[in-house]
């Protein structure tokens, strides 16, 4: 008989753009016993989680709840709910996750108008505003923090133009929520998708979303169609595009009923993940949103100072650098994967590679959530220096760590 041995993970310092390290307080809640999903105790956990998500997203929206599944389940739920076949969808793309929005929007039957920007840069909000006025889409889908290139897209003013032209604004804030300020209501964003395994420091497996009345109106219209009722102002010979939401699992209309006081049965809630998310949110709110953003900026500053002191070059336009992801150019002639392997095998530290046109060209170092600490930044810089020297790079040992210590005022 084959014996499958007991297993537990090797100790790791995770400095990638997700999944990142999880606070022991969150891990502990995941070992709590299961509650039935209609148990009043569980219901109050669900309600508290919604209240905390509203604070996280900086919104007064009635609806803020997690979709069960990884972050893209939230993206897919929002897009499949808000895009009707034939709808025009504008997607400004400046990295890999813009392509993901495009692909999902097309699968929902959306007619996508893609705006493309070279990788390493972002759009000026005015460029997006002009494109909205020109193309008159019914929905605009945009990434806030593009993890693939480490860029942060400014969103100011885009929401106003969407209101003016009647478009819905959907923002993928998977990589930024809880680490970089994103004021949903202030920016007039109609739907936001967050992630758990990035700046919230909760395991992957849920996608917190929020949406406002404008978005809900579209969902309600489709729900009436589902019930065979025609919404007001739509005649019986309505175009064939008026269809119910294609997905059952990701039907936000049904998910909303499940999270509403009616608690209409849909799927079985992911009990342990909800415990984890609630505790993760409690940690975020205990720290305070502004203090948390500030912590991410402080450790970013130390990391960047260390990287530059080593003589390495940061990738991309510095004016739109994402504070929680630092992209570093791999020096010419160096095998970036071999350096990454040495970091993992000798130091237990994981940094990320990259995809598409940047494959083999940059490393990506995350400073997110619980992983974003002085200890982790100093260890990563020290280990990277050592690994680079072992790979024959000429650099003065200790400079990176010293520069970071300077930033920390040690
Ligand atoms: C990580 C990420 C996603 C996808 O998240 P999954 O949890 O892998 O589904 C989507 N958008 C952005 C910006 C991300 O960083």
PDB file of N, CA and C and ligand atoms in Angstrom, residues 17 70-73 75 97 100 143 145-147 172-175 197-198 204, ligand 1:
ATOM      1  N   UNK A  17       3.520  39.361  -6.360  1.00  0.00           N
ATOM      2  CA  UNK A  17       2.225  40.065  -6.374  1.00  0.00           C
ATOM      3  C   UNK A  17       1.065  39.092  -6.153  1.00  0.00           C
ATOM      4  N   UNK A  70     -11.802  32.558  -7.107  1.00  0.00           N
ATOM      5  CA  UNK A  70     -10.678  33.507  -7.055  1.00  0.00           C
ATOM      6  C   UNK A  70     -11.119  34.831  -7.676  1.00  0.00           C
ATOM      7  N   UNK A  71     -10.221  35.798  -7.669  1.00  0.00           N
ATOM      8  CA  UNK A  71     -10.593  37.154  -8.083  1.00  0.00           C
ATOM      9  C   UNK A  71     -11.307  37.195  -9.433  1.00  0.00           C
ATOM     10  N   UNK A  72     -10.871  36.355 -10.355  1.00  0.00           N
ATOM     11  CA  UNK A  72     -11.512  36.465 -11.664  1.00  0.00           C
ATOM     12  C   UNK A  72     -12.959  36.013 -11.630  1.00  0.00           C
ATOM     13  N   UNK A  73     -13.370  35.293 -10.605  1.00  0.00           N
ATOM     14  CA  UNK A  73     -14.798  34.952 -10.509  1.00  0.00           C
ATOM     15  C   UNK A  73     -15.592  36.235 -10.255  1.00  0.00           C
ATOM     16  N   UNK A  75     -14.633  39.239 -11.316  1.00  0.00           N
ATOM     17  CA  UNK A  75     -14.619  39.976 -12.593  1.00  0.00           C
ATOM     18  C   UNK A  75     -15.672  39.385 -13.519  1.00  0.00           C
ATOM     19  N   UNK A  97      -3.699  42.113 -17.566  1.00  0.00           N
ATOM     20  CA  UNK A  97      -5.044  41.983 -17.011  1.00  0.00           C
ATOM     21  C   UNK A  97      -6.090  42.767 -17.809  1.00  0.00           C
ATOM     22  N   UNK A 100      -7.328  40.236 -20.029  1.00  0.00           N
ATOM     23  CA  UNK A 100      -8.281  39.346 -19.355  1.00  0.00           C
ATOM     24  C   UNK A 100      -9.682  39.977 -19.372  1.00  0.00           C
ATOM     25  N   UNK A 143      -8.417  48.314 -15.502  1.00  0.00           N
ATOM     26  CA  UNK A 143      -7.625  47.782 -14.389  1.00  0.00           C
ATOM     27  C   UNK A 143      -7.046  48.965 -13.598  1.00  0.00           C
ATOM     28  N   UNK A 145      -4.698  48.623 -10.756  1.00  0.00           N
ATOM     29  CA  UNK A 145      -3.272  48.321 -10.597  1.00  0.00           C
ATOM     30  C   UNK A 145      -2.938  47.140 -11.485  1.00  0.00           C
ATOM     31  N   UNK A 146      -2.106  47.362 -12.479  1.00  0.00           N
ATOM     32  CA  UNK A 146      -1.774  46.309 -13.463  1.00  0.00           C
ATOM     33  C   UNK A 146      -0.553  45.558 -12.940  1.00  0.00           C
ATOM     34  N   UNK A 147      -0.820  44.417 -12.329  1.00  0.00           N
ATOM     35  CA  UNK A 147       0.235  43.633 -11.683  1.00  0.00           C
ATOM     36  C   UNK A 147       1.317  43.178 -12.660  1.00  0.00           C
ATOM     37  N   UNK A 172     -11.226  46.841 -12.077  1.00  0.00           N
ATOM     38  CA  UNK A 172     -10.532  45.687 -11.504  1.00  0.00           C
ATOM     39  C   UNK A 172      -9.487  46.237 -10.531  1.00  0.00           C
ATOM     40  N   UNK A 173      -9.816  46.168  -9.239  1.00  0.00           N
ATOM     41  CA  UNK A 173      -8.889  46.639  -8.207  1.00  0.00           C
ATOM     42  C   UNK A 173      -8.370  45.444  -7.411  1.00  0.00           C
ATOM     43  N   UNK A 174      -8.274  44.309  -8.088  1.00  0.00           N
ATOM     44  CA  UNK A 174      -7.865  43.066  -7.424  1.00  0.00           C
ATOM     45  C   UNK A 174      -6.532  43.238  -6.701  1.00  0.00           C
ATOM     46  N   UNK A 175      -5.593  43.895  -7.361  1.00  0.00           N
ATOM     47  CA  UNK A 175      -4.238  43.971  -6.819  1.00  0.00           C
ATOM     48  C   UNK A 175      -4.036  45.169  -5.892  1.00  0.00           C
ATOM     49  N   UNK A 197      -6.067  37.597  -2.100  1.00  0.00           N
ATOM     50  CA  UNK A 197      -4.715  37.049  -1.905  1.00  0.00           C
ATOM     51  C   UNK A 197      -3.608  38.050  -2.174  1.00  0.00           C
ATOM     52  N   UNK A 198      -3.991  39.309  -2.395  1.00  0.00           N
ATOM     53  CA  UNK A 198      -2.981  40.323  -2.655  1.00  0.00           C
ATOM     54  C   UNK A 198      -2.902  41.227  -1.416  1.00  0.00           C
ATOM     55  N   UNK A 204      -6.345  32.911  -1.444  1.00  0.00           N
ATOM     56  CA  UNK A 204      -7.166  33.019  -2.656  1.00  0.00           C
ATOM     57  C   UNK A 204      -8.405  32.165  -2.472  1.00  0.00           C
TER      58      UNK A 204
HETATM   59  C1  LIG B   1      -4.257  38.656  -9.663  1.00  0.00           C
HETATM   60  C2  LIG B   1      -5.088  39.509 -10.532  1.00  0.00           C
HETATM   61  C3  LIG B   1      -6.267  39.029 -11.150  1.00  0.00           C
HETATM   62  C4  LIG B   1      -6.690  37.575 -11.145  1.00  0.00           C
HETATM   63  O1  LIG B   1      -6.885  37.045  -9.932  1.00  0.00           O
HETATM   64  P1  LIG B   1      -7.114  35.494  -9.658  1.00  0.00           P
HETATM   65  O2  LIG B   1      -7.273  35.459  -8.194  1.00  0.00           O
HETATM   66  O3  LIG B   1      -5.882  34.812 -10.135  1.00  0.00           O
HETATM   67  O4  LIG B   1      -8.316  35.031 -10.353  1.00  0.00           O
HETATM   68  C5  LIG B   1      -7.016  39.928 -11.870  1.00  0.00           C
HETATM   69  N1  LIG B   1      -6.642  41.214 -11.997  1.00  0.00           N
HETATM   70  C6  LIG B   1      -5.513  41.706 -11.439  1.00  0.00           C
HETATM   71  C7  LIG B   1      -5.159  43.137 -11.630  1.00  0.00           C
HETATM   72  C8  LIG B   1      -4.697  40.867 -10.698  1.00  0.00           C
HETATM   73  O5  LIG B   1      -3.567  41.347 -10.167  1.00  0.00           O
END
